[in-house]
mmCIF file of C-alpha atoms and ligand atoms in Angstrom:
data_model
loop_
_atom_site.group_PDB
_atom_site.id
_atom_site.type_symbol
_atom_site.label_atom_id
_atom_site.label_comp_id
_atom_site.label_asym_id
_atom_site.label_seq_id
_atom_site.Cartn_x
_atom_site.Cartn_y
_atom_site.Cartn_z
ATOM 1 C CA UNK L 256 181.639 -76.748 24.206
ATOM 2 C CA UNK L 257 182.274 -73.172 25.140
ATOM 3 C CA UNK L 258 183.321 -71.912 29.505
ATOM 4 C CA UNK L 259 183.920 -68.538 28.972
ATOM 5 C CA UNK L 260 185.278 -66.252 31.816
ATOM 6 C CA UNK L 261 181.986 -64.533 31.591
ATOM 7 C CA UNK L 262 180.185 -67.663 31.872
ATOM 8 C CA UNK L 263 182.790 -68.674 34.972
ATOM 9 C CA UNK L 264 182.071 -65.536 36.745
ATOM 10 C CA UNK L 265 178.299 -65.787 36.517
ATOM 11 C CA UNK L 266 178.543 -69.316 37.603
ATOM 12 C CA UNK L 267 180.700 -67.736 41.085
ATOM 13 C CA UNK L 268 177.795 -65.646 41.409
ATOM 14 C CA UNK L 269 175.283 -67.828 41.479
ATOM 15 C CA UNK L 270 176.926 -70.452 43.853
ATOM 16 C CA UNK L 271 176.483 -67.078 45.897
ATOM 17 C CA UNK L 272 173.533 -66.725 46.140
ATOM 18 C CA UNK L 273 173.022 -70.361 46.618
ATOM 19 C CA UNK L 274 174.987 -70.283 49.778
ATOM 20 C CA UNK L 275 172.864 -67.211 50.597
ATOM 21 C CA UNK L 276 169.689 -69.355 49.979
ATOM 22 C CA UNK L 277 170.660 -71.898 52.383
ATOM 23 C CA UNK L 278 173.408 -74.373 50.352
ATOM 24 C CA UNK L 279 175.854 -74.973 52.847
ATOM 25 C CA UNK L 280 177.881 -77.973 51.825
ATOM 26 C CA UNK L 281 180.991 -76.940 50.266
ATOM 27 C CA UNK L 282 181.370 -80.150 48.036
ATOM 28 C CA UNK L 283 178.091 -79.537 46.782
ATOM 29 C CA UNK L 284 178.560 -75.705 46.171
ATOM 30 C CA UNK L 285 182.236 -77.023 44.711
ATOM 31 C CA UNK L 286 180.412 -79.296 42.340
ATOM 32 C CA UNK L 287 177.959 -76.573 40.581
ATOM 33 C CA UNK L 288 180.523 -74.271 40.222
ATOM 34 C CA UNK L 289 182.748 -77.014 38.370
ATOM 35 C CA UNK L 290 179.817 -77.599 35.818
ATOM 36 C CA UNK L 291 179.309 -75.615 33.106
ATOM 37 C CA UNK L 292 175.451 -75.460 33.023
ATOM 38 C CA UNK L 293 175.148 -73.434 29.219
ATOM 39 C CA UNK L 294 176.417 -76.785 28.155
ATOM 40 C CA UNK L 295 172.849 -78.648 29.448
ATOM 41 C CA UNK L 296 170.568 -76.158 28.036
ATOM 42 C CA UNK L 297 168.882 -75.573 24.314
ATOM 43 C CA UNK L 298 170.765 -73.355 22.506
ATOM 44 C CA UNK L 299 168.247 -70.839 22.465
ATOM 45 C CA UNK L 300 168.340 -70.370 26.465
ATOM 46 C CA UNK L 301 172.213 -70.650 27.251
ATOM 47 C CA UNK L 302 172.020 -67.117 28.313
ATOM 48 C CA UNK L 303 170.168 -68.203 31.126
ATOM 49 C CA UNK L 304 172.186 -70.807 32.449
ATOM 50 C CA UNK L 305 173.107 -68.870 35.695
ATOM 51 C CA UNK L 306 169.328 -68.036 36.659
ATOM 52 C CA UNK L 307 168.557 -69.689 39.266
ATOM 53 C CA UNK L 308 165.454 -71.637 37.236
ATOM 54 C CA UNK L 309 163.930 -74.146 35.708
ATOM 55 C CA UNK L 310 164.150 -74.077 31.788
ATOM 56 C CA UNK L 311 162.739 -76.074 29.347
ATOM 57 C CA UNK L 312 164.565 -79.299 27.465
ATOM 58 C CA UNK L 313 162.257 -80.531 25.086
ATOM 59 C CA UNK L 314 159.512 -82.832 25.311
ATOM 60 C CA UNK L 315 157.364 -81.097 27.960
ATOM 61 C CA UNK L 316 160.896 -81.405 30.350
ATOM 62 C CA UNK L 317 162.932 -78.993 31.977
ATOM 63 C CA UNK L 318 166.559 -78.889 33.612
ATOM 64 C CA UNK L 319 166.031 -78.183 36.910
ATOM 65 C CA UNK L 320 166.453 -75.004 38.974
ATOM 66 C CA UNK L 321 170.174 -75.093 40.796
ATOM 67 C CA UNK L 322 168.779 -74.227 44.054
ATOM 68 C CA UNK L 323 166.754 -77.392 43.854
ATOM 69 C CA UNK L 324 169.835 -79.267 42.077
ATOM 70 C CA UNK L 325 171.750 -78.555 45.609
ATOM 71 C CA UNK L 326 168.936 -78.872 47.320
ATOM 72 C CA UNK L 327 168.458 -82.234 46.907
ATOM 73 C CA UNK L 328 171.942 -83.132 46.305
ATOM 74 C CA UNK L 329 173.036 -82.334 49.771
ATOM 75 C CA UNK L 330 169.828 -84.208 51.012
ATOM 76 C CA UNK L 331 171.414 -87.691 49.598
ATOM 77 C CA UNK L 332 175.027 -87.052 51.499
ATOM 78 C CA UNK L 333 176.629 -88.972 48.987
ATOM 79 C CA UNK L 334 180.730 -89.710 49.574
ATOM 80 C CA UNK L 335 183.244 -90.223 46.395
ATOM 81 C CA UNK L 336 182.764 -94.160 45.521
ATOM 82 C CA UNK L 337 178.853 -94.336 46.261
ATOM 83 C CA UNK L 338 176.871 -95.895 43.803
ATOM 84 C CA UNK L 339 173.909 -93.661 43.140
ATOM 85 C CA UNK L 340 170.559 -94.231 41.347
ATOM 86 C CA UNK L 341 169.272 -91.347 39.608
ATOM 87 C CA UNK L 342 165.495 -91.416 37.859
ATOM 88 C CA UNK L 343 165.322 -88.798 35.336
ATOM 89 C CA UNK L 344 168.509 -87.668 33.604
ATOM 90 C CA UNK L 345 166.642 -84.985 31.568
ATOM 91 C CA UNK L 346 169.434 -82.996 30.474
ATOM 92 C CA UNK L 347 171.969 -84.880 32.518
ATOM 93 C CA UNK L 348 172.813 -81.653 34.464
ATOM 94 C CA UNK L 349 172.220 -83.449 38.181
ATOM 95 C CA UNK L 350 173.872 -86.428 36.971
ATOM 96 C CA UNK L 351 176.678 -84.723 36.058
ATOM 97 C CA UNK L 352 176.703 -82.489 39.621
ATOM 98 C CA UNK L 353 176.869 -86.438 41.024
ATOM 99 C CA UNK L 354 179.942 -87.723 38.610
ATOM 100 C CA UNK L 355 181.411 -84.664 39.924
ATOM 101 C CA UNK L 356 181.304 -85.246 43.753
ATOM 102 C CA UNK L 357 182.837 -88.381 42.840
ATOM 103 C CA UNK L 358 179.708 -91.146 42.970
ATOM 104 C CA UNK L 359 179.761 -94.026 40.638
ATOM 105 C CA UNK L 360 176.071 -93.320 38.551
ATOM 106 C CA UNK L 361 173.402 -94.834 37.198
ATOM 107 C CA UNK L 362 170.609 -92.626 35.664
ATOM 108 C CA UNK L 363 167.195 -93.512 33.808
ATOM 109 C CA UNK L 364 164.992 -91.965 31.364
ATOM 110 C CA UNK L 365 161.652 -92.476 29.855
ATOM 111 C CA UNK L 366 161.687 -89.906 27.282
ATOM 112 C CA UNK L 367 163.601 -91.046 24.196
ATOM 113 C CA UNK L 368 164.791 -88.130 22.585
ATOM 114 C CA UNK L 369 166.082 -86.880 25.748
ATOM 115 C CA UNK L 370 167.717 -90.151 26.493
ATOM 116 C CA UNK L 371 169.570 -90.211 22.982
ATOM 117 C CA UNK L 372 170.184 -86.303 24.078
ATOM 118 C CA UNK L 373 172.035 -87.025 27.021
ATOM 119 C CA UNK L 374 173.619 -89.880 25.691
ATOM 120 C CA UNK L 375 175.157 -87.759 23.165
ATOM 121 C CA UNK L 376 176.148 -85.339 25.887
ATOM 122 C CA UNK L 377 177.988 -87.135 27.807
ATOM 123 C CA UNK L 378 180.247 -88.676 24.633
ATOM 124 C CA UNK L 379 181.217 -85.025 24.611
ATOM 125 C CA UNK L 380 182.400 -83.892 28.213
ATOM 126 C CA UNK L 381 184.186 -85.566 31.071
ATOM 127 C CA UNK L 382 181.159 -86.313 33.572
ATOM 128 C CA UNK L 383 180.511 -90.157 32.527
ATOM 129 C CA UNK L 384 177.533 -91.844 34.406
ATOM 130 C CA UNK L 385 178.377 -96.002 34.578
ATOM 131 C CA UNK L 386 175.302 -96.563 32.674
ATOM 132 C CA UNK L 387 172.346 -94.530 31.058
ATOM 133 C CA UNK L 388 169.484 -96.678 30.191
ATOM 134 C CA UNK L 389 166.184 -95.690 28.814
ATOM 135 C CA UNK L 390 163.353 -97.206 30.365
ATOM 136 C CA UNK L 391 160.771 -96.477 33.639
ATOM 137 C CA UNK L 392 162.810 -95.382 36.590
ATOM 138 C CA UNK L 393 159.475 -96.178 38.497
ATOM 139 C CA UNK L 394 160.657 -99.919 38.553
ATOM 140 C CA UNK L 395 164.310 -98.627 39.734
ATOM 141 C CA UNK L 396 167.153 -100.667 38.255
ATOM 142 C CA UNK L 397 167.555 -103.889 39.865
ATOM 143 C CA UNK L 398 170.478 -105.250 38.085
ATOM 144 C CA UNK L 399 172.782 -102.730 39.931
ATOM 145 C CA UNK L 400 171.246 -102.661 42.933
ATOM 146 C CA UNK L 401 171.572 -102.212 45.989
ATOM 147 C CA UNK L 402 172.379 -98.598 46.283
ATOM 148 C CA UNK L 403 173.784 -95.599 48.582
ATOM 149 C CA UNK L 404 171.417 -93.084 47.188
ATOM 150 C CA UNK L 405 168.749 -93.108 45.221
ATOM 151 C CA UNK L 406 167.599 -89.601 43.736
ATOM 152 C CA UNK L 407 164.076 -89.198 41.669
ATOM 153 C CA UNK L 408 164.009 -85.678 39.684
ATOM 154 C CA UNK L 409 160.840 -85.951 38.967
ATOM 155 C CA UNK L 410 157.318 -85.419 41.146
ATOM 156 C CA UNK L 411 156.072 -88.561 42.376
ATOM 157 C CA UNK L 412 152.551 -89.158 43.479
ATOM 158 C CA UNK L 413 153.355 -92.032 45.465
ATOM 159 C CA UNK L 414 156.159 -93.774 46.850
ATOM 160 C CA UNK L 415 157.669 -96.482 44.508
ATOM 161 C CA UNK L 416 158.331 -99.700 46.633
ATOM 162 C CA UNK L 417 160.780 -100.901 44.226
ATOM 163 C CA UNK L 418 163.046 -97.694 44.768
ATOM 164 C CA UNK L 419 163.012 -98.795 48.845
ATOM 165 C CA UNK L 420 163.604 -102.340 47.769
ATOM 166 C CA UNK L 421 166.828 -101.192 45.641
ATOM 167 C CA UNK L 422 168.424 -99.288 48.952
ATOM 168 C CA UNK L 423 171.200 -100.485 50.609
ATOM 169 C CA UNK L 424 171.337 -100.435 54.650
ATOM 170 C CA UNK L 425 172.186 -97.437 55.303
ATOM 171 C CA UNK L 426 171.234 -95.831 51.853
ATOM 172 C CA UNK L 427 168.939 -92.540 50.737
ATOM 173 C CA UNK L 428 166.217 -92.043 48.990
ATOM 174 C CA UNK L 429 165.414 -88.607 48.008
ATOM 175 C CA UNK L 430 162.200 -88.120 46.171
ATOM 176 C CA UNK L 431 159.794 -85.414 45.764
ATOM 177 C CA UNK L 432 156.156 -86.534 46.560
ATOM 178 C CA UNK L 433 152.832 -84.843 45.528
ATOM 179 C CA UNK L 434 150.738 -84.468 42.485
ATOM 180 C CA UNK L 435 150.665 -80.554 41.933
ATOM 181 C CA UNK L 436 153.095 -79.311 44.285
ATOM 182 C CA UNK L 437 155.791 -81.945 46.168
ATOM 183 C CA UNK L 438 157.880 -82.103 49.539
ATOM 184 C CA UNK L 439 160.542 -83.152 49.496
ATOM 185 C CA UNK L 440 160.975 -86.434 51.188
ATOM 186 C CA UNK L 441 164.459 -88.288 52.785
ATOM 187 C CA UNK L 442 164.156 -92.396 53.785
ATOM 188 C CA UNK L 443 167.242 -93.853 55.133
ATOM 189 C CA UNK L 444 167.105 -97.830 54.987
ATOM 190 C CA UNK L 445 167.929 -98.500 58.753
ATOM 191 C CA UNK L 446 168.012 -102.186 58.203
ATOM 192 C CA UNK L 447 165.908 -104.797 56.330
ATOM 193 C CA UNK L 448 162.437 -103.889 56.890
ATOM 194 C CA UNK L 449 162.842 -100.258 58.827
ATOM 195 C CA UNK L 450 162.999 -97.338 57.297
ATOM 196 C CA UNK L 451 163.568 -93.324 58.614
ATOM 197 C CA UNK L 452 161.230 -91.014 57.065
ATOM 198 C CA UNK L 453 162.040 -87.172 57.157
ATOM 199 C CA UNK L 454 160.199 -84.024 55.471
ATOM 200 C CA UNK L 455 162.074 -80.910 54.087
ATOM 201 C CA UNK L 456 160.228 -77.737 52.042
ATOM 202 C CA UNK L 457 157.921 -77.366 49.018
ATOM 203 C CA UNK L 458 159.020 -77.599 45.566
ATOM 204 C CA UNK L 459 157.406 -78.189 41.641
ATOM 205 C CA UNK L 460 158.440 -80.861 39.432
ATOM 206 C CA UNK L 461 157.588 -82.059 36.538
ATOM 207 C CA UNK L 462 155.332 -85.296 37.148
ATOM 208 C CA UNK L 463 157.174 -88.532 37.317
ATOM 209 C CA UNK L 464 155.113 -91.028 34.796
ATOM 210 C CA UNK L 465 154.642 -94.507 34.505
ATOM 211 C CA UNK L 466 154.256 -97.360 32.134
ATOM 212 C CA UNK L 467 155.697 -95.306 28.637
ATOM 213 C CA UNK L 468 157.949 -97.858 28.487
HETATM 214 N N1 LIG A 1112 167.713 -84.388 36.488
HETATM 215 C C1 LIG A 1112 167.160 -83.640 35.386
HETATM 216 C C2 LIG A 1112 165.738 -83.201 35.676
HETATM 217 C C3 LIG A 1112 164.873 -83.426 34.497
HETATM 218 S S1 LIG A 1112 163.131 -83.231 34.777
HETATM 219 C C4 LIG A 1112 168.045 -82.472 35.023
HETATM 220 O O1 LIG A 1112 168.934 -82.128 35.805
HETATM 221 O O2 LIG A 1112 167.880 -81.914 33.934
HETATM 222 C C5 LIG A 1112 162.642 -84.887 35.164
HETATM 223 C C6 LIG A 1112 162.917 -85.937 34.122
HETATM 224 O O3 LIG A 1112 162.318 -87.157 34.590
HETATM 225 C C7 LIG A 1112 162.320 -85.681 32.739
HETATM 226 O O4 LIG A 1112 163.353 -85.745 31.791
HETATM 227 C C8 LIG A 1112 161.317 -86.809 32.552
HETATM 228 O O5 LIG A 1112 161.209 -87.268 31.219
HETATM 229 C C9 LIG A 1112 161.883 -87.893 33.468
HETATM 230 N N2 LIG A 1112 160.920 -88.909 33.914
HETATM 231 C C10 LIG A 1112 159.601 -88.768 34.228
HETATM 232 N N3 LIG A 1112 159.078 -89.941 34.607
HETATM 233 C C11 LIG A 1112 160.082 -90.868 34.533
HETATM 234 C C12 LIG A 1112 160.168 -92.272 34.782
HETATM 235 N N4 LIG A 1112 159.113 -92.967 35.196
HETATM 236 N N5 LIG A 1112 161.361 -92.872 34.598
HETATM 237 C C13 LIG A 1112 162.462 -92.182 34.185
HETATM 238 N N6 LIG A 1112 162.428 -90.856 33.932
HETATM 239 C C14 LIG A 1112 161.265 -90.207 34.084
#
């Protein structure tokens, strides 16, 4: 588990250019500049840990592109002590970014060997989510519900009624919707039954799937 000053100052330079691209909350900007991102990526590709991109993890999965990372981490306007939901942990890169800005989380994944992956991970640096579980994030996690935020990191044809269900008043959902291409999608819970519903830009996940597990 290598931070280099090379790696540090490539890291300054991308938060940069992330603020240049639109990132404007400092805790957020804070966060991926605390985070070591070589440490999330195959071994091959650490040299690319500061390009602002999408690489691939295994199993058809990739970490996702920092600009999208912030992106949707300043969407959720999570405060230190906020229980957060996250489906996907892939590499465990956003989770991390979440442990960081202080949020208590709870992260799914349907892919095995990326599940054992991460698990491994985090035994090895300081970002500890409460729980990782493997299993469908489509379902949500009920047991530790309700929740302030609620992020899916993975493109989701449809809305999944069990992630609205799992909300607390008050709390986010952030979730990418679409088949080939997504936007990217806010809900705020704004009491029992009622929920806000608010559009932001384009992006491309990888699909979020059902039933594997
Ligand atoms: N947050 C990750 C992004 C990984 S890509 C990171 O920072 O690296 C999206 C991840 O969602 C993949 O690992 C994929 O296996 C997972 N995924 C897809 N469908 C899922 C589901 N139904 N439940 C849980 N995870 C799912």
């Amino acid at each position: 588990m290598e931070d280099t000053n090379k790696n540090k100052g490539l890291r300054k330079q991308l938060i940069n250019i992330l603020s240049e691209k639109g990132i404007n909350d400092k805790n957020v900007l804070n966060a991926l500049n605390n985070i070591p991102r070589q440490w999330f990526m195959e071994s091959g590709l650490k040299t690319y840990a500061y390009t602002d991109k999408a690489y691939p993890i295994g199993e058809g999965q990739t970490i996702s592109q920092p600009y999208t990372v912030a992106y949707q981490t300043q969407l959720l306007k999570t405060k230190a002590g906020d229980k957060v939901l996250e489906v996907g942990t892939g590499s465990g890169y956003q989770t991390s970014v979440l442990i960081e800005l202080g949020c208590k989380v709870f992260t799914i994944e349907r892919q095995r060997l990326l599940f054992k992956k991460a698990e491994l991970l985090f035994k090895k640096i300081k970002w500890k989510p409460k729980k990782i579980v493997f299993g469908d994030g489509y379902k949500g996690l009920k047991i530790n519900a309700p929740y302030d935020a609620i992020i899916v990191t993975a493109g989701s044809p449809e809305l999944p009624n069990n992630l609205m269900l799992q909300l607390k008043i008050g709390g986010r959902l952030v979730i990418p919707i679409g088949t080939k291409e997504q936007t990217m999608t806010r809900y705020v819970r704004v009491s029992d039954k009622e929920y806000s519903k608010e559009t932001f830009g384009s992006f491309r996940f990888v699909p979020l799937l059902k039933d594997k597990v």
